[in-house]
mmCIF file of C-alpha atoms in Angstrom:
data_model
loop_
_atom_site.group_PDB
_atom_site.id
_atom_site.type_symbol
_atom_site.label_atom_id
_atom_site.label_comp_id
_atom_site.label_asym_id
_atom_site.label_seq_id
_atom_site.Cartn_x
_atom_site.Cartn_y
_atom_site.Cartn_z
ATOM 1 C CA MET S 174 13.853 -3.871 12.538
ATOM 2 C CA SER S 175 13.909 -1.497 15.417
ATOM 3 C CA GLY S 176 15.996 0.973 17.310
ATOM 4 C CA VAL S 177 17.405 4.357 16.419
ATOM 5 C CA ALA S 178 20.269 4.715 13.996
ATOM 6 C CA LEU S 179 22.195 7.951 14.241
ATOM 7 C CA GLY S 180 23.485 10.668 12.077
ATOM 8 C CA MET S 181 21.999 10.827 8.584
ATOM 9 C CA SER S 182 21.765 14.142 6.870
ATOM 10 C CA VAL S 183 18.334 15.302 5.768
ATOM 11 C CA ALA S 184 16.264 18.392 5.217
ATOM 12 C CA GLY S 185 13.454 20.051 5.857
ATOM 13 C CA CYS S 186 7.798 17.023 1.659
ATOM 14 C CA ALA S 187 -8.551 21.311 -13.311
ATOM 15 C CA THR S 188 -9.818 22.655 -15.657
ATOM 16 C CA GLY S 189 -12.807 20.290 -15.879
ATOM 17 C CA ASP S 190 -11.674 18.799 -19.159
ATOM 18 C CA ASP S 191 -10.877 15.179 -19.834
ATOM 19 C CA ALA S 192 -7.273 15.676 -18.725
ATOM 20 C CA ALA S 193 -8.485 16.526 -15.261
ATOM 21 C CA SER S 194 -10.758 13.516 -15.269
ATOM 22 C CA GLU S 195 -7.678 11.336 -15.721
ATOM 23 C CA THR S 196 -6.003 12.758 -12.646
ATOM 24 C CA GLU S 197 -4.823 10.064 -10.290
ATOM 25 C CA THR S 198 -5.495 11.125 -6.742
ATOM 26 C CA PRO S 199 -4.031 9.553 -3.631
ATOM 27 C CA SER S 200 -6.294 7.023 -2.003
ATOM 28 C CA GLY S 201 -7.652 7.260 1.515
ATOM 29 C CA ALA S 202 -8.998 10.068 3.625
ATOM 30 C CA ALA S 203 -7.059 13.168 4.594
ATOM 31 C CA PRO S 204 -4.729 12.662 7.521
ATOM 32 C CA GLY S 205 -6.135 13.570 10.905
ATOM 33 C CA GLY S 206 -4.343 15.473 13.625
ATOM 34 C CA THR S 207 -2.963 18.154 11.357
ATOM 35 C CA GLU S 208 -4.186 21.692 11.034
ATOM 36 C CA ALA S 209 -4.472 22.851 7.451
ATOM 37 C CA THR S 210 -5.045 26.541 6.760
ATOM 38 C CA PRO S 211 -5.909 27.830 3.277
ATOM 39 C CA GLU S 212 -3.336 30.173 1.767
ATOM 40 C CA GLY S 213 -4.232 33.846 1.999
ATOM 41 C CA THR S 214 -5.361 33.746 5.625
ATOM 42 C CA LYS S 215 -3.313 35.245 8.483
ATOM 43 C CA ALA S 216 -2.245 31.810 9.651
ATOM 44 C CA GLY S 217 -1.360 30.822 6.139
ATOM 45 C CA ARG S 218 0.960 33.829 5.800
ATOM 46 C CA GLU S 219 2.998 32.960 8.906
ATOM 47 C CA ASN S 220 5.465 30.947 6.919
ATOM 48 C CA GLU S 221 7.818 33.383 5.235
ATOM 49 C CA LEU S 222 11.518 32.740 4.898
ATOM 50 C CA PRO S 223 13.648 35.182 6.895
ATOM 51 C CA THR S 224 15.802 36.204 3.927
ATOM 52 C CA ALA S 225 13.363 36.798 1.087
ATOM 53 C CA THR S 226 9.760 37.774 0.543
ATOM 54 C CA ALA S 227 7.408 35.445 -1.267
ATOM 55 C CA GLN S 228 7.466 37.778 -4.277
ATOM 56 C CA GLU S 229 11.272 37.637 -4.529
ATOM 57 C CA ARG S 230 11.709 33.899 -4.183
ATOM 58 C CA PRO S 231 12.151 31.688 -7.237
ATOM 59 C CA LEU S 232 9.429 29.048 -7.464
ATOM 60 C CA VAL S 233 11.972 26.372 -6.526
ATOM 61 C CA HIS S 234 14.353 27.720 -3.914
ATOM 62 C CA ILE S 235 16.682 26.637 -1.143
ATOM 63 C CA PRO S 236 14.909 26.361 2.242
ATOM 64 C CA ALA S 237 16.080 28.190 5.343
ATOM 65 C CA HIS S 238 17.301 25.228 7.358
ATOM 66 C CA GLN S 239 18.638 21.733 7.023
ATOM 67 C CA ASP S 240 17.653 19.184 9.627
ATOM 68 C CA GLY S 241 18.915 15.772 10.564
ATOM 69 C CA MET S 242 17.017 12.522 10.238
ATOM 70 C CA ARG S 243 16.986 9.366 12.322
ATOM 71 C CA MET S 244 16.314 5.958 10.865
ATOM 72 C CA VAL S 245 13.802 3.763 12.684
ATOM 73 C CA GLY S 246 14.209 0.649 10.565
ATOM 74 C CA MET S 247 14.131 -0.945 7.139
ATOM 75 C CA THR S 248 12.416 -4.102 5.961
ATOM 76 C CA GLU S 249 11.485 -6.035 2.817
ATOM 77 C CA VAL S 250 7.785 -6.748 2.368
ATOM 78 C CA GLY S 251 6.525 -8.470 -0.774
ATOM 79 C CA PRO S 252 8.033 -6.725 -3.808
ATOM 80 C CA TYR S 253 8.951 -3.617 -1.770
ATOM 81 C CA MET S 254 11.715 -2.319 0.422
ATOM 82 C CA MET S 255 10.375 0.007 3.098
ATOM 83 C CA ALA S 256 12.088 2.378 5.480
ATOM 84 C CA MET S 257 10.657 4.289 8.425
ATOM 85 C CA SER S 258 12.445 7.409 9.654
ATOM 86 C CA TYR S 259 11.685 10.660 11.470
ATOM 87 C CA THR S 260 12.815 14.224 11.867
ATOM 88 C CA LEU S 261 11.663 17.313 13.750
ATOM 89 C CA LEU S 262 8.055 18.406 13.449
ATOM 90 C CA HIS S 263 7.779 20.154 10.096
ATOM 91 C CA ASP S 264 5.238 22.451 8.523
ATOM 92 C CA PHE S 265 4.239 21.759 4.931
ATOM 93 C CA TRP S 266 1.679 22.498 2.257
ATOM 94 C CA VAL S 267 -1.004 20.187 0.849
ATOM 95 C CA LEU S 268 -2.874 20.500 -2.413
ATOM 96 C CA THR S 269 -6.503 19.595 -3.010
ATOM 97 C CA GLY S 270 -7.331 20.180 -6.649
ATOM 98 C CA GLN S 271 -6.119 23.726 -7.228
ATOM 99 C CA GLU S 272 -6.351 24.804 -3.558
ATOM 100 C CA LYS S 273 -3.214 24.936 -1.480
ATOM 101 C CA SER S 274 -3.335 24.765 2.324
ATOM 102 C CA TYR S 275 -0.653 25.389 4.902
ATOM 103 C CA VAL S 276 -0.240 22.728 7.615
ATOM 104 C CA ARG S 277 1.217 24.259 10.748
ATOM 105 C CA ILE S 278 3.125 22.640 13.573
ATOM 106 C CA ASN S 279 0.843 22.090 16.518
ATOM 107 C CA ASP S 280 1.967 22.605 20.098
ATOM 108 C CA GLY S 281 3.320 19.635 21.974
ATOM 109 C CA GLN S 282 6.003 17.044 21.508
ATOM 110 C CA GLY S 283 6.159 14.818 18.497
ATOM 111 C CA LEU S 284 7.909 13.729 15.342
ATOM 112 C CA HIS S 285 7.540 14.128 11.611
ATOM 113 C CA LEU S 286 7.227 10.453 10.630
ATOM 114 C CA MET S 287 8.389 9.464 7.138
ATOM 115 C CA ALA S 288 7.955 6.232 5.185
ATOM 116 C CA THR S 289 9.916 5.512 2.013
ATOM 117 C CA VAL S 290 9.046 2.680 -0.374
ATOM 118 C CA TRP S 291 11.004 1.427 -3.360
ATOM 119 C CA ASP S 292 11.518 -1.507 -5.684
ATOM 120 C CA PRO S 293 14.906 -3.039 -4.766
ATOM 121 C CA GLU S 294 15.418 -4.702 -8.165
ATOM 122 C CA TYR S 295 15.203 -1.618 -10.380
ATOM 123 C CA ASN S 296 15.733 0.994 -7.652
ATOM 124 C CA GLN S 297 12.581 2.993 -8.332
ATOM 125 C CA ARG S 298 10.558 4.775 -5.654
ATOM 126 C CA ILE S 299 6.972 3.468 -5.835
ATOM 127 C CA PRO S 300 3.841 5.681 -5.519
ATOM 128 C CA LEU S 301 1.266 4.151 -3.162
ATOM 129 C CA GLY S 302 -1.300 6.860 -2.417
ATOM 130 C CA SER S 303 -1.846 7.813 1.230
ATOM 131 C CA PRO S 304 -0.954 4.805 3.423
ATOM 132 C CA PRO S 305 -2.738 4.567 6.791
ATOM 133 C CA VAL S 306 -0.489 4.456 9.857
ATOM 134 C CA GLU S 307 -1.244 3.581 13.470
ATOM 135 C CA VAL S 308 1.119 4.338 16.359
ATOM 136 C CA ARG S 309 0.618 2.238 19.490
ATOM 137 C CA ASP S 310 2.198 2.256 22.919
ATOM 138 C CA ALA S 311 4.482 -0.783 22.847
ATOM 139 C CA ALA S 312 3.732 -1.792 26.451
ATOM 140 C CA SER S 313 -0.030 -1.322 26.668
ATOM 141 C CA GLY S 314 -0.964 -1.629 22.996
ATOM 142 C CA ASP S 315 -3.055 1.521 23.316
ATOM 143 C CA SER S 316 -3.405 3.535 20.135
ATOM 144 C CA VAL S 317 -1.615 6.898 20.244
ATOM 145 C CA ALA S 318 -2.327 8.121 16.719
ATOM 146 C CA GLU S 319 -4.138 6.840 13.660
ATOM 147 C CA LYS S 320 -4.089 8.709 10.372
ATOM 148 C CA SER S 321 -3.155 8.516 6.694
ATOM 149 C CA LEU S 322 0.250 9.745 5.629
ATOM 150 C CA TRP S 323 0.466 12.337 2.894
ATOM 151 C CA PRO S 324 2.423 11.624 -0.270
ATOM 152 C CA MET S 325 5.109 14.302 0.033
ATOM 153 C CA LEU S 326 8.034 15.867 -1.720
ATOM 154 C CA SER S 327 11.058 17.371 0.016
ATOM 155 C CA GLN S 328 14.372 18.435 -1.431
ATOM 156 C CA GLN S 329 16.517 15.974 0.504
ATOM 157 C CA MET S 330 14.069 13.124 1.166
ATOM 158 C CA GLY S 331 12.551 13.191 -2.328
ATOM 159 C CA PRO S 332 9.138 11.516 -2.706
ATOM 160 C CA HIS S 333 7.972 9.910 0.539
ATOM 161 C CA PHE S 334 4.934 9.563 2.819
ATOM 162 C CA GLY S 335 4.782 11.638 5.974
ATOM 163 C CA ASP S 336 2.952 13.624 8.609
ATOM 164 C CA ASN S 337 3.449 15.066 12.102
ATOM 165 C CA VAL S 338 2.529 12.740 14.963
ATOM 166 C CA ALA S 339 2.191 13.812 18.622
ATOM 167 C CA PHE S 340 3.549 11.522 21.356
ATOM 168 C CA PRO S 341 2.166 11.690 24.909
ATOM 169 C CA GLU S 342 5.503 10.861 26.564
ATOM 170 C CA GLU S 343 8.925 9.345 26.009
ATOM 171 C CA GLY S 344 8.926 5.607 25.514
ATOM 172 C CA GLU S 345 8.732 2.726 23.085
ATOM 173 C CA TYR S 346 6.066 2.607 20.405
ATOM 174 C CA THR S 347 4.992 0.385 17.525
ATOM 175 C CA VAL S 348 4.299 1.908 14.106
ATOM 176 C CA GLN S 349 1.983 -0.089 11.808
ATOM 177 C CA LEU S 350 1.812 0.839 8.102
ATOM 178 C CA SER S 351 -0.548 -0.502 5.422
ATOM 179 C CA PHE S 352 -0.148 -0.056 1.676
ATOM 180 C CA ASP S 353 -2.729 -0.599 -1.054
ATOM 181 C CA PRO S 354 -1.742 -1.925 -4.486
ATOM 182 C CA VAL S 355 -0.228 0.562 -6.907
ATOM 183 C CA SER S 356 -3.004 2.341 -8.792
ATOM 184 C CA ALA S 357 -0.749 3.660 -11.587
ATOM 185 C CA ARG S 358 -0.419 1.455 -14.657
ATOM 186 C CA GLN S 359 2.335 -1.111 -14.277
ATOM 187 C CA LEU S 360 4.299 -1.543 -17.504
ATOM 188 C CA GLY S 361 7.064 -3.764 -18.820
ATOM 189 C CA GLU S 362 8.629 -5.951 -16.124
ATOM 190 C CA TYR S 363 6.436 -4.137 -13.600
ATOM 191 C CA ARG S 364 3.239 -5.512 -15.131
ATOM 192 C CA GLY S 365 1.203 -7.246 -12.426
ATOM 193 C CA ARG S 366 3.977 -6.861 -9.868
ATOM 194 C CA PHE S 367 2.487 -4.468 -7.301
ATOM 195 C CA THR S 368 -1.052 -5.816 -7.046
ATOM 196 C CA ASP S 369 -1.305 -6.931 -3.400
ATOM 197 C CA SER S 370 -1.845 -4.968 -0.198
ATOM 198 C CA VAL S 371 1.035 -5.216 2.272
ATOM 199 C CA ASP S 372 1.663 -4.257 5.915
ATOM 200 C CA ALA S 373 4.853 -3.348 7.729
ATOM 201 C CA GLU S 374 5.616 -2.784 11.405
ATOM 202 C CA PHE S 375 8.444 -0.881 13.063
ATOM 203 C CA ASP S 376 9.548 -0.377 16.680
ATOM 204 C CA LEU S 377 10.201 3.265 17.502
ATOM 205 C CA LEU S 378 11.925 4.786 20.536
ATOM 206 C CA PHE S 379 10.774 8.349 21.241
ATOM 207 C CA ARG S 380 13.245 10.354 23.352
ATOM 208 C CA THR S 381 13.469 14.146 23.503
ATOM 209 C CA ASP S 382 17.268 14.156 24.000
ATOM 210 C CA ILE S 383 17.552 12.594 20.534
ATOM 211 C CA THR S 384 15.055 14.879 18.816
ATOM 212 C CA ASN S 385 16.622 17.966 20.418
ATOM 213 C CA ASN S 386 19.796 17.327 18.422
ATOM 214 C CA ILE S 387 18.260 16.740 15.006
ATOM 215 C CA ARG S 388 18.563 20.290 13.616
ATOM 216 C CA GLU S 389 21.852 20.609 11.756
ATOM 217 C CA ARG S 390 22.173 24.148 10.397
ATOM 218 C CA PHE S 391 20.571 27.212 8.979
ATOM 219 C CA VAL S 392 21.336 27.692 5.297
ATOM 220 C CA ASP S 393 22.999 30.924 4.130
ATOM 221 C CA GLU S 394 21.661 30.514 0.573
ATOM 222 C CA ALA S 395 18.035 30.354 1.745
ATOM 223 C CA GLY S 396 15.590 31.805 -0.777
ATOM 224 C CA GLN S 397 17.959 31.527 -3.727
ATOM 225 C CA ALA S 398 17.181 29.451 -6.806
ATOM 226 C CA GLY S 399 18.308 25.873 -6.322
ATOM 227 C CA ALA S 400 17.697 22.886 -4.099
ATOM 228 C CA LEU S 401 19.463 21.044 -1.330
ATOM 229 C CA GLU S 402 21.162 17.878 -2.482
ATOM 230 C CA PRO S 403 19.386 14.530 -1.955
ATOM 231 C CA MET S 404 20.565 13.112 1.328
ATOM 232 C CA GLU S 405 23.000 10.248 1.492
ATOM 233 C CA THR S 406 21.585 7.260 3.346
ATOM 234 C CA ASN S 407 21.604 3.500 3.086
ATOM 235 C CA MET S 408 18.166 3.797 1.483
ATOM 236 C CA LYS S 409 18.508 3.245 -2.271
ATOM 237 C CA PRO S 410 17.515 4.882 -4.534
ATOM 238 C CA ASN S 411 17.506 8.570 -3.546
ATOM 239 C CA GLY S 412 14.185 9.195 -5.322
ATOM 240 C CA SER S 413 15.513 10.816 -8.506
ATOM 241 C CA LEU S 414 14.215 9.710 -11.902
ATOM 242 C CA PRO S 415 16.642 8.198 -14.441
ATOM 243 C CA GLU S 416 18.876 10.615 -16.323
ATOM 244 C CA VAL S 417 17.481 11.598 -19.730
ATOM 245 C CA ARG S 418 20.239 9.710 -21.563
ATOM 246 C CA ALA S 419 19.246 6.520 -19.716
ATOM 247 C CA LEU S 420 15.586 6.597 -20.755
ATOM 248 C CA PRO S 421 14.428 4.107 -23.400
ATOM 249 C CA GLY S 422 13.134 5.205 -26.796
ATOM 250 C CA GLU S 423 13.922 8.283 -28.860
ATOM 251 C CA HIS S 424 14.393 11.536 -27.006
ATOM 252 C CA GLY S 425 11.901 14.117 -28.292
ATOM 253 C CA GLY S 426 12.977 17.085 -26.176
ATOM 254 C CA ILE S 427 12.314 18.876 -22.889
ATOM 255 C CA VAL S 428 9.786 21.622 -22.189
ATOM 256 C CA GLU S 429 9.373 23.551 -18.954
ATOM 257 C CA GLY S 430 6.341 24.911 -17.156
ATOM 258 C CA GLY S 431 5.377 25.777 -13.577
ATOM 259 C CA ALA S 432 9.070 25.314 -12.644
ATOM 260 C CA ALA S 433 8.817 21.643 -13.682
ATOM 261 C CA LYS S 434 10.598 19.875 -16.499
ATOM 262 C CA PHE S 435 8.759 17.578 -18.910
ATOM 263 C CA VAL S 436 11.032 15.077 -20.663
ATOM 264 C CA VAL S 437 9.369 13.667 -23.809
ATOM 265 C CA GLN S 438 10.266 10.212 -25.117
ATOM 266 C CA VAL S 439 8.849 8.200 -28.049
ATOM 267 C CA LEU S 440 8.938 4.395 -27.924
ATOM 268 C CA ARG S 441 8.431 2.715 -31.288
ATOM 269 C CA ARG S 442 6.337 -0.005 -29.645
ATOM 270 C CA ALA S 443 4.173 0.423 -26.574
ATOM 271 C CA PRO S 444 5.563 -1.490 -23.565
ATOM 272 C CA ALA S 445 3.889 -4.578 -22.150
ATOM 273 C CA GLY S 446 0.802 -3.569 -20.214
ATOM 274 C CA ILE S 447 -0.462 -1.233 -22.971
ATOM 275 C CA ASP S 448 -3.134 -2.624 -25.269
ATOM 276 C CA SER S 449 -1.406 -1.453 -28.422
ATOM 277 C CA SER S 450 1.602 -2.401 -30.545
ATOM 278 C CA GLY S 451 1.931 1.135 -31.924
ATOM 279 C CA PRO S 452 4.143 4.003 -30.756
ATOM 280 C CA TYR S 453 3.984 5.160 -27.147
ATOM 281 C CA LEU S 454 4.471 8.726 -25.974
ATOM 282 C CA ALA S 455 6.046 8.921 -22.494
ATOM 283 C CA VAL S 456 6.368 12.173 -20.550
ATOM 284 C CA SER S 457 8.565 12.264 -17.476
ATOM 285 C CA ALA S 458 7.462 15.217 -15.305
ATOM 286 C CA ARG S 459 10.181 16.075 -12.803
ATOM 287 C CA THR S 460 11.529 18.735 -10.498
ATOM 288 C CA PRO S 461 14.514 20.826 -11.543
ATOM 289 C CA TYR S 462 17.868 20.164 -9.845
ATOM 290 C CA ASN S 463 17.022 16.854 -8.114
ATOM 291 C CA GLN S 464 14.932 15.232 -10.876
ATOM 292 C CA TYR S 465 12.175 13.977 -8.543
ATOM 293 C CA PRO S 466 8.932 12.693 -10.106
ATOM 294 C CA LEU S 467 5.789 14.847 -9.917
ATOM 295 C CA PRO S 468 2.972 12.332 -9.353
ATOM 296 C CA PHE S 469 -0.833 12.509 -9.352
ATOM 297 C CA MET S 470 -1.076 15.099 -12.141
ATOM 298 C CA GLY S 471 -3.707 15.487 -14.883
ATOM 299 C CA LEU S 472 -1.886 15.682 -18.228
ATOM 300 C CA ARG S 473 -2.957 15.543 -21.842
ATOM 301 C CA ALA S 474 -1.027 15.562 -25.136
ATOM 302 C CA THR S 475 -1.978 16.683 -28.615
ATOM 303 C CA VAL S 476 0.162 15.346 -31.460
ATOM 304 C CA ALA S 477 0.054 17.156 -34.812
ATOM 305 C CA ASN S 478 1.073 14.807 -37.636
ATOM 306 C CA ALA S 479 0.701 15.559 -41.370
ATOM 307 C CA GLY S 480 -2.044 18.085 -40.795
ATOM 308 C CA GLU S 481 -4.006 15.885 -38.400
ATOM 309 C CA GLU S 482 -4.240 16.251 -34.652
ATOM 310 C CA VAL S 483 -4.702 13.439 -32.138
ATOM 311 C CA ARG S 484 -5.464 14.346 -28.552
ATOM 312 C CA GLU S 485 -5.115 11.822 -25.721
ATOM 313 C CA PRO S 486 -4.998 11.910 -21.909
ATOM 314 C CA LEU S 487 -1.662 10.665 -20.604
ATOM 315 C CA LYS S 488 -2.115 8.162 -17.794
ATOM 316 C CA ALA S 489 0.216 7.757 -14.834
ATOM 317 C CA ALA S 490 2.403 4.660 -15.137
ATOM 318 C CA ILE S 491 5.489 3.032 -13.672
ATOM 319 C CA HIS S 492 8.135 1.231 -15.727
ATOM 320 C CA PRO S 493 11.536 -0.151 -14.671
ATOM 321 C CA GLU S 494 13.461 2.075 -17.082
ATOM 322 C CA LEU S 495 11.119 5.034 -17.534
ATOM 323 C CA GLY S 496 10.244 5.269 -13.857
ATOM 324 C CA TYR S 497 7.080 7.124 -12.894
ATOM 325 C CA HIS S 498 5.755 8.887 -15.987
ATOM 326 C CA TYR S 499 2.626 9.761 -17.961
ATOM 327 C CA GLY S 500 1.966 8.094 -21.278
ATOM 328 C CA ALA S 501 -0.399 6.922 -23.989
ATOM 329 C CA PRO S 502 -0.185 5.064 -27.295
ATOM 330 C CA PHE S 503 -0.633 7.105 -30.467
ATOM 331 C CA PRO S 504 -1.464 5.576 -33.863
ATOM 332 C CA ALA S 505 1.319 7.541 -35.543
ATOM 333 C CA ILE S 506 4.030 9.742 -34.070
ATOM 334 C CA ALA S 507 7.502 10.570 -35.331
ATOM 335 C CA MET S 508 10.371 12.985 -34.892
ATOM 336 C CA GLY S 509 9.368 16.322 -36.387
ATOM 337 C CA ASP S 510 5.782 16.103 -35.131
ATOM 338 C CA GLU S 511 4.514 18.884 -32.899
ATOM 339 C CA VAL S 512 3.430 17.895 -29.386
ATOM 340 C CA THR S 513 1.449 20.138 -27.050
ATOM 341 C CA LEU S 514 1.138 19.252 -23.341
ATOM 342 C CA GLU S 515 -1.740 20.562 -21.233
ATOM 343 C CA VAL S 516 -1.855 20.235 -17.448
ATOM 344 C CA GLY S 517 -5.429 19.761 -16.268
ATOM 345 C CA ALA S 518 -4.553 19.443 -12.582
ATOM 346 C CA PRO S 519 -1.229 20.125 -10.823
ATOM 347 C CA PRO S 520 0.587 17.304 -8.999
ATOM 348 C CA GLN S 521 -1.531 16.364 -5.972
ATOM 349 C CA ILE S 522 1.402 15.931 -3.622
ATOM 350 C CA ALA S 523 2.236 17.762 -0.387
ATOM 351 C CA ARG S 524 5.322 19.967 -0.516
ATOM 352 C CA HIS S 525 7.956 20.816 2.033
ATOM 353 C CA ARG S 526 9.711 24.175 2.079
ATOM 354 C CA GLY S 527 11.446 25.103 -1.133
ATOM 355 C CA TYR S 528 8.705 23.575 -3.282
ATOM 356 C CA GLN S 529 5.616 25.261 -1.799
ATOM 357 C CA THR S 530 5.096 27.762 -4.622
ATOM 358 C CA ALA S 531 6.179 25.503 -7.486
ATOM 359 C CA PHE S 532 4.305 23.103 -9.770
ATOM 360 C CA LEU S 533 0.959 24.873 -9.329
ATOM 361 C CA GLU S 534 0.190 26.801 -12.517
ATOM 362 C CA PHE S 535 1.035 25.683 -16.046
ATOM 363 C CA ASP S 536 0.587 27.200 -19.470
ATOM 364 C CA ASP S 537 0.294 24.874 -22.447
ATOM 365 C CA MET S 538 3.731 23.693 -23.587
ATOM 366 C CA THR S 539 4.622 22.872 -27.203
ATOM 367 C CA LEU S 540 7.712 21.314 -28.728
ATOM 368 C CA THR S 541 8.720 19.811 -32.043
ATOM 369 C CA LEU S 542 9.976 16.284 -31.477
ATOM 370 C CA GLY S 543 13.701 15.983 -31.953
ATOM 371 C CA GLU S 544 14.449 19.710 -32.176
ATOM 372 C CA GLN S 545 15.187 20.464 -28.502
#
């Protein structure tokens, strides 16, 4: 579980109503050692693509460069598979409530550390908040860095945990990660599965001759609508949610808002883990192009049925077939009913380039089940 594997392609992360109160926020304190600057300041504006102004760019667009990635190691811990990898130091954006901040690259040598966690049985990436990480000098045991990784979204890595870490010199280091139990509801075969805290440790070799060769290319299509393809690695899955045709239940339609897609499904019976035997409304919020989940969002649904309206917050949940989604049981819901989705708080996940202006502002979205 150590060493440096070569050559994988990668890129370069409320309204005060009851919907907002249901927002699931990552656990743990904000990572240290990064410099976040609110958007709108001079420092926050020093992040423009070379080929398009911010006003011209689509909300989801192709970033200016594609970088390589190096695998540190992979291990199985409890119900999880975990991988540790790194790339060049990257800037990114973090979201706190409605406020977006730009995290710049600090001077000095270092790496953008990335942890990826998934369930190997059903091949679903698992959301685990903001896991603490400690980097120690392998020889002396002295601590080099201690912080919490951000939950992040990037076009080629998909959902992962990451941050920039400075290294004092070349050498061998030990990376210690800790994960809390999953806070999202665990449904179906996932019920009660991810309830324990786990730790993982990786050996990392930091050498500048390796990091100097990580950048792969600048991208001619930078700034255009689209996304880089998920990278091909021996880490499975790639982070995408199941295709719509593979989701259980009846497909009610897809609505779009804030550059995100919301796939609506109706299950005749609520899955195990829900205290109801009635219908269950599941909404899969995902990115366009790569179909990545958008976690830690406040979402509410209103269902209009036979002249009556029922309004419920949709809670974050994981399910082997639905993946990460938002859902709630409703006493009665059927094809032909009108469903309105309201976003109380945008997804509280850090974004790498290409996603930094997306998934921030949402109008209410309405569809008639079964007509889209």
